[in-house]
C-alpha atoms as one frame of an Amber mdcrd trajectory, in Angstrom:
protein
 -46.244 -21.520  37.132 -45.847 -17.702  37.081 -47.899 -15.508  34.785 -44.690
 -14.714  32.868 -43.895 -18.407  32.410 -47.430 -19.168  31.304 -47.294 -16.345
  28.780 -43.938 -17.513  27.431 -45.224 -21.051  27.025 -48.148 -19.683  25.007
 -45.829 -18.120  22.441 -44.969 -19.958  19.261 -41.451 -21.464  19.079 -40.057
 -18.679  16.915 -41.241 -16.045  19.386 -39.790 -17.932  22.333 -36.452 -18.210
  20.577 -36.462 -14.479  19.779 -37.374 -13.622  23.377 -34.760 -15.937  24.910
 -32.022 -14.477  22.713 -33.127 -10.927  23.505 -32.958 -11.693  27.228 -29.412
 -13.055  26.932 -28.365  -9.970  24.988 -30.112  -7.703  27.501 -28.358  -9.418
  30.399 -25.027  -8.723  28.723 -26.070  -5.089  28.266 -27.226  -4.709  31.866
 -23.949  -6.111  33.198 -21.691  -3.989  30.978 -19.682  -1.256  32.686 -17.323
   1.134  30.945 -14.398   0.214  33.168 -14.555  -3.422  32.030 -14.537  -2.622
  28.309 -11.231  -3.513  26.576  -9.008  -0.542  25.794  -9.160  -1.097  22.038
 -12.965  -1.085  22.140 -12.977   2.116  24.179 -10.701   3.723  21.596 -12.962
   2.554  18.782 -16.039   3.977  20.523 -14.312   7.353  20.750 -13.418   7.164
  17.051 -16.988   6.304  16.018 -18.253   9.092  18.269 -15.806  11.532  16.667
 -17.055  10.636  13.203 -20.688  10.765  14.302 -20.468  14.184  15.921 -18.442
  15.674  13.071 -20.704  14.363  10.332 -23.787  15.534  12.253 -22.346  19.034
  12.396 -21.601  18.861   8.671 -25.165  17.798   7.884 -26.557  20.541  10.111
 -24.923  23.124   7.840 -26.897  22.147   4.751 -28.983  25.143   3.639 -32.248
  23.201   3.650 -31.865  22.314   7.335 -32.930  25.789   8.486 -36.380  25.370
   6.996 -36.768  21.910   8.488 -35.797  23.056  11.963 -38.134  26.026  11.700
 -40.982  23.697  10.720 -40.439  21.704  13.920 -40.668  24.898  16.064 -38.434
  23.276  18.699 -39.183  24.364  22.247 -36.548  25.013  24.873 -34.843  22.078
  26.528 -31.520  20.631  27.653 -30.559  18.624  24.558 -28.431  20.332  21.880
 -29.275  20.403  18.212 -25.708  20.055  17.035 -24.453  23.018  15.037 -27.634
  25.087  15.256 -27.445  27.188  18.431 -30.640  25.501  19.654 -31.255  23.446
  22.799 -34.514  21.539  22.892 -36.321  18.403  24.085 -34.614  15.011  23.773
 -37.191  13.852  21.220 -36.644  16.793  18.875 -32.859  16.616  19.305 -32.765
  12.861  18.692 -34.847  13.145  15.524 -33.169  16.162  13.954 -29.604  15.198
  14.886 -30.224  11.756  13.397 -31.476  13.166  10.095 -28.545  15.594   9.914
 -26.162  12.700  10.556 -27.362  10.652   7.577 -28.144  13.465   5.149 -24.763
  13.402   3.390 -24.168   9.631   3.392 -20.978   9.979   5.382 -21.971   8.283
   8.639 -20.102   5.210   9.892 -21.524   1.830   8.911 -21.112  -1.888   9.418
 -21.185  -4.306   6.485 -21.942  -7.303   8.718 -24.963  -5.551  10.199 -25.931
  -4.323   6.741 -26.399  -0.714   7.756 -25.543   1.967  10.292 -25.700   0.918
  13.965 -24.281   4.202  15.316 -26.740   6.408  13.453 -29.613   4.213  14.620
 -28.863   4.768  18.303 -26.267   7.429  19.109 -28.509  10.495  18.571 -31.109
   9.126  21.005 -28.564   8.151  23.662 -26.745  11.486  23.404 -29.977  13.494
  23.612 -31.038  11.484  26.641 -27.602  11.855  28.250 -27.810  15.633  27.903
 -31.325  15.627  29.326 -30.392  13.489  32.331 -26.954  15.097  32.604 -25.549
  11.592  32.861 -21.885  11.049  33.558 -19.421  10.000  30.888 -18.893   6.347
  31.780 -22.646   5.692  31.871 -23.107   7.501  28.563 -20.241   5.659  26.879
 -21.527   2.281  28.087 -24.986   3.120  26.733 -23.545   4.154  23.367 -21.631
   0.893  23.156 -24.759  -1.093  24.053 -26.713   0.781  21.381 -24.114  -0.101
  18.757 -23.626  -3.734  19.699 -27.311  -4.583  20.119 -28.255  -2.812  16.898
 -25.437  -4.471  14.959 -26.421  -7.921  16.212 -30.043  -7.401  15.216 -28.789
  -6.275  11.829 -26.761  -9.459  11.484 -29.757 -11.548  12.541 -32.116  -9.922
  10.009 -32.278 -10.850   6.336 -34.428  -8.285   4.586 -36.953  -8.914   1.854
 -35.774  -7.576  -1.522 -36.235  -3.842  -1.841 -36.185  -2.995   1.889 -33.984
  -0.113   2.954 -32.046  -0.812   6.193 -32.849   2.556   7.800 -35.417   2.356
  10.565 -36.088  -1.331  11.157 -33.567  -3.585  12.924 -31.774  -0.506  14.308
 -34.725   0.412  16.543 -33.465  -2.249  18.948 -30.097  -0.570  19.434 -31.655
   2.806  20.200 -33.987   1.192  22.722 -31.257  -0.847  24.409 -28.919   2.135
  24.709 -31.609   4.378  26.178 -32.787   1.647  28.546 -29.189   1.120  29.701
 -28.718   4.833  30.309 -31.810   5.167  32.507 -30.637   2.231  34.601 -33.082
  -0.521  33.669 -32.346  -4.131  34.577 -32.032  -7.058  32.182 -35.754  -7.876
  32.133 -36.616  -4.237  31.467 -33.973  -3.901  28.753 -35.448  -7.029  27.165
 -38.856  -5.388  27.260 -37.464  -2.228  25.647 -35.734  -4.181  22.881 -38.849
  -6.237  22.256 -41.068  -3.155  22.083 -38.684  -1.499  19.653 -38.529  -4.577
  17.451 -42.277  -4.249  17.034 -41.948  -0.716  15.616 -39.928  -1.204  12.404
 -40.485   0.843   9.272 -40.918  -0.999   5.982 -39.079   1.619   3.980 -38.553
   0.897   0.282 -35.008   1.248  -1.016 -36.502   3.067  -3.992 -36.937   6.139
  -1.778 -33.178   6.654  -1.830 -32.907   6.044  -5.565 -35.744   8.499  -6.190
 -34.296  11.137  -3.877 -37.220  11.035  -1.445 -35.952  12.578   1.816 -38.336
  10.461   3.868 -35.450   7.993   3.780 -33.545  10.267   6.201 -36.602  10.657
   8.412 -36.685   6.910   9.051 -33.509   7.370  11.060 -35.097  10.137  13.099
 -38.102   7.925  13.776 -35.818   5.116  14.874 -34.070   7.204  17.501 -37.269
   8.650  18.927 -38.828   5.180  18.979 -35.847   4.001  21.019 -36.613   6.628
  23.620 -40.273   5.628  23.621 -39.514   1.913  23.959 -37.189   2.503  26.918
 -39.822   4.605  28.649 -42.479   1.996  27.993 -40.254  -0.594  29.619 -39.508
   1.673  32.581 -43.232   2.199  33.156 -43.814  -1.526  33.426 -46.322  -1.463
  30.569 -44.155  -3.302  28.042 -45.174  -6.914  27.446 -42.324  -8.729  25.656
 -43.537 -11.406  23.272 -40.593 -12.091  20.951 -42.300  -9.946  18.351 -39.110
  -9.700  16.254 -39.916 -13.189  14.990 -42.981 -11.771  13.238 -41.764  -8.256
  12.379 -38.103  -8.483  11.392 -38.889 -12.073  10.544 -42.040 -12.813   8.573
 -43.172  -9.353   7.505 -39.777  -7.850   6.652 -37.756 -10.950   5.850 -36.115
 -13.663   7.915 -34.836 -13.469  11.490 -32.264 -15.761  13.132 -32.282 -15.345
  16.940 -29.180 -17.443  17.475 -27.133 -14.817  15.647 -27.934 -12.340  18.424
 -25.789 -14.202  20.910 -22.955 -15.513  18.733 -19.622 -14.792  20.446 -21.444
 -12.571  22.936 -18.901 -10.928  25.201 -16.058 -11.882  22.860 -16.729 -10.191
  19.492 -17.189  -6.433  19.402 -18.978  -5.415  16.212 -18.039  -1.779  16.666
 -14.504  -2.758  15.681 -15.695  -4.266  12.400 -17.354  -1.172  10.961 -16.286
   1.185   8.206 -15.791   4.911   7.806 -16.683   6.776   4.643 -14.520   9.205
   2.711 -17.047   9.620  -0.105 -20.362  11.473   0.181 -22.328   8.608  -1.344
 -23.993   5.303  -0.540 -21.559   2.681   0.779 -22.498   0.454  -2.170 -20.730
   2.946  -4.453 -17.476   3.205  -2.508 -15.463   0.368  -4.060 -16.358   1.776
  -7.475 -15.298   5.274  -6.428 -12.004   3.977  -5.094 -11.272   2.102  -8.328
 -12.134   5.162 -10.428  -9.790   7.324  -8.361  -6.927   4.886  -8.956  -7.533
   5.097 -12.729  -7.923   8.871 -12.892  -4.173   9.699 -13.011  -3.805   7.256
 -15.923  -6.144   9.235 -18.178  -4.489  11.016 -21.125  -4.073  14.774 -21.252
  -7.607  15.170 -22.600  -8.899  13.836 -19.287 -12.508  12.655 -19.181 -13.039
  13.838 -22.750 -10.900  10.902 -23.881 -13.310   8.388 -22.357 -15.656   6.564
 -24.726 -17.115   4.122 -22.222 -16.979   3.003 -18.579 -18.054  -0.421 -17.347
 -18.599  -1.063 -13.645 -18.925  -4.632 -12.384 -20.002  -5.110  -8.786 -22.275
  -7.088  -6.471 -25.990  -7.207  -7.239 -27.237  -4.823  -4.548 -24.761  -2.188
  -5.701 -25.527  -2.802  -9.383 -29.079  -1.590  -8.728 -27.634   1.903  -8.305
 -27.313   2.403 -12.050 -29.466   5.455 -12.761 -27.923   8.212 -14.856 -30.456
  10.859 -13.859 -31.153  12.351 -10.429 -33.382  15.133  -9.159 -31.503  16.046
  -5.968 -28.392  15.299  -3.937 -29.873  12.242  -2.237 -30.698  10.527  -5.515
 -27.252  11.409  -6.885 -25.519   9.834  -3.880 -27.281   6.591  -4.764 -26.112
   6.600  -8.400 -22.916   4.823  -9.429 -22.764   6.834 -12.692 -22.866  10.043
 -10.637 -20.159   8.794  -8.299 -17.876   7.616 -11.130 -18.301  10.848 -13.058
 -17.638  12.939  -9.943 -14.557  10.926  -8.973 -13.063  11.174 -12.469 -13.877
  14.845 -12.853 -12.992  16.137  -9.360 -10.614  13.549  -7.943 -12.933  13.119
  -4.956 -16.602  12.514  -4.148 -17.330  15.342  -1.732 -20.634  16.952  -0.720
 -19.984  19.961  -2.958 -19.524  17.706  -5.996 -23.241  17.748  -6.583 -23.259
  21.443  -7.458 -21.995  20.895 -11.024 -23.615  17.539 -11.633 -26.467  18.822
 -13.777 -24.279  20.318 -16.488 -24.510  18.853 -19.985 -20.858  17.783 -19.863
 -21.314  15.951 -16.571 -24.480  14.216 -17.754 -22.723  13.114 -20.930 -19.963
  11.517 -18.892 -22.464   9.781 -16.572 -24.324   8.461 -19.607 -21.190   6.602
 -20.640 -21.202   4.538 -17.410 -22.641   1.028 -17.697 -23.233  -0.844 -14.406
 -23.579  -4.641 -14.321 -23.894  -7.270 -11.595 -21.185  -9.906 -11.351 -21.782
 -13.056  -9.320 -18.082 -13.167  -8.462 -18.568 -10.166  -6.199 -21.819 -11.545
  -4.746 -20.003 -14.715  -3.727 -17.520 -12.724  -1.640 -20.152 -10.960   0.510
 -20.291  -9.896   3.298 -16.552 -10.131   3.960 -15.653  -8.317   0.750 -17.664
  -5.566  -0.941 -15.865  -5.150  -4.227 -16.096  -3.688  -7.702 -14.122  -3.438
 -10.929 -13.993  -0.404 -13.223 -12.961  -0.571 -16.875 -12.438   2.669 -18.791
 -12.266   2.515 -22.576 -10.348   5.379 -24.196 -10.662   6.893 -27.645  -7.304
   5.415 -28.644  -8.629   1.910 -27.936  -6.808   1.351 -24.660  -8.698  -0.095
 -21.695  -7.793   0.887 -18.142  -8.948  -1.523 -15.430  -8.878  -1.509 -11.633
 -10.519  -3.901  -9.188 -10.862  -3.439  -5.428 -11.975  -6.048  -2.898 -13.118
  -3.573  -0.237 -13.431   0.195  -0.081 -10.863   2.290   1.755 -12.038   2.870
   5.316 -13.357  -0.652   5.730 -11.969  -2.649   8.655 -10.452  -4.961   6.033
  -8.747  -2.243   3.950  -6.948   0.840   5.223  -9.235   1.319   8.222  -9.431
   4.901   9.403  -7.461   5.811  12.486  -7.667   8.943  14.590  -5.386  11.014
  12.342  -7.194  10.105   9.145 -10.610  10.787  10.644  -9.468  14.174  11.912
  -8.014  15.039   8.509 -11.280  14.099   6.810 -13.337  16.238   9.198 -10.986
  19.186   8.724 -11.398  18.893   4.976 -15.175  18.624   5.196 -15.899  21.197
   7.892 -13.184  23.646   6.847 -13.439  25.190  10.289 -10.676  24.716  12.828
 -12.800  25.745  15.788 -15.602  23.326  14.957 -13.179  20.448  14.460 -11.449
  21.226  17.752 -14.767  21.192  19.618 -15.791  17.899  18.043 -12.406  16.396
  18.887 -12.590  17.518  22.489 -16.169  16.278  22.908 -15.445  12.818  21.514
 -12.300  12.486  23.598 -13.667  13.764  26.908 -17.238  12.468  26.884 -16.502
   8.941  28.206 -14.777  10.354  31.325 -16.720  13.547  31.990 -18.822  14.098
  35.112 -21.364  15.964  32.929 -22.416  14.778  29.476 -24.601  17.855  29.162
 -21.645  20.206  29.579 -19.616  18.371  26.939 -22.424  18.118  24.405 -23.406
  21.728  24.970 -20.101  22.773  23.386 -21.394  21.424  20.063 -24.561  23.487
  19.970 -23.021  26.289  17.933 -21.982  25.673  14.340
């Protein structure tokens, strides 16, 4: 019996199951080539990449980012910090691009994974691709591996109550994508995934509700850990033990290895994700959509005619009920903030926060009551819904219910034109949008990922 076989036999059954499933997933990843990917999946990868690059550039423009970048004192290197004029090491680029990407709550997500597979792995893969000057097909295949592996680990993980999904199951996607890009084989990709699944962050969801920006840093840590795990596997020092059974399972919740390989090679999770038109937590989006439907039905007095607002939604979303916030992050995780912004402005955009501390705005938010309704819980994860009831001073009640938010794969999914329109609205800069469009379109076929990504360095 080989040393590897003896070691595997010494593992407990849960570890062996986790390791076997990881190996099957890694074999799929090792065998994947861009030219064998179905056309519709290739198109979806480009669309997710377009959203990711555009939203990263948007986040990079936040005024507080300058101080953060200065605090890192990034040295010279080949990897671009999108929208900053800086080129630096892959580690610094992966971390800071990841935190910019998630800072405005507009990054693509996946309700079946329960989080954001692209944000967990794309910054690391792109930074590594620029560093290695990889070609487009290799980079695109690695991005797809990062998404699919991360999404499957998200599906397989059931978190303990109160755990935020940033920076735990997604480590595996970052590691798999980076390992794929540096040309590791199936055993080595398994080792990278296993190492990454031993690095998860037990981040409390309360950080988002409280407006603690460490919540964004978990995504930076995830991407850098993916790089580290791939390098550990390449060195031969990684020792895969099915550790996800005791980290993602046990410590952080429950883990189901069989989910990792369900419909492997047939189902593409990247096609089941959602895009966000509101600068707020995805849990708030069905509520925002319902409020926007009701807004034109308000009387001439507008929001002043409202005496009460009742939001019914699924339990996880109902926890976002605070009517006070101390910064933009906390506001984006408040349904009262989102409802008040939607009714006041007709949209929930990043600049909506600027007026949210006025007495009039706070008074409107105070009239929002958020409750959990088991009807919506029973429909998860296929439907993430909410109902909004607005009571007016004249006694009338306006009501709207939505089963899924706009942008979800199940309701008005974003296409190329809609994504471009959203980025034009958000960035307000034709040149920046054109560069993002060209990068997302050309990257999968380019002979030089570095040359393409370098066009995004400037804001």
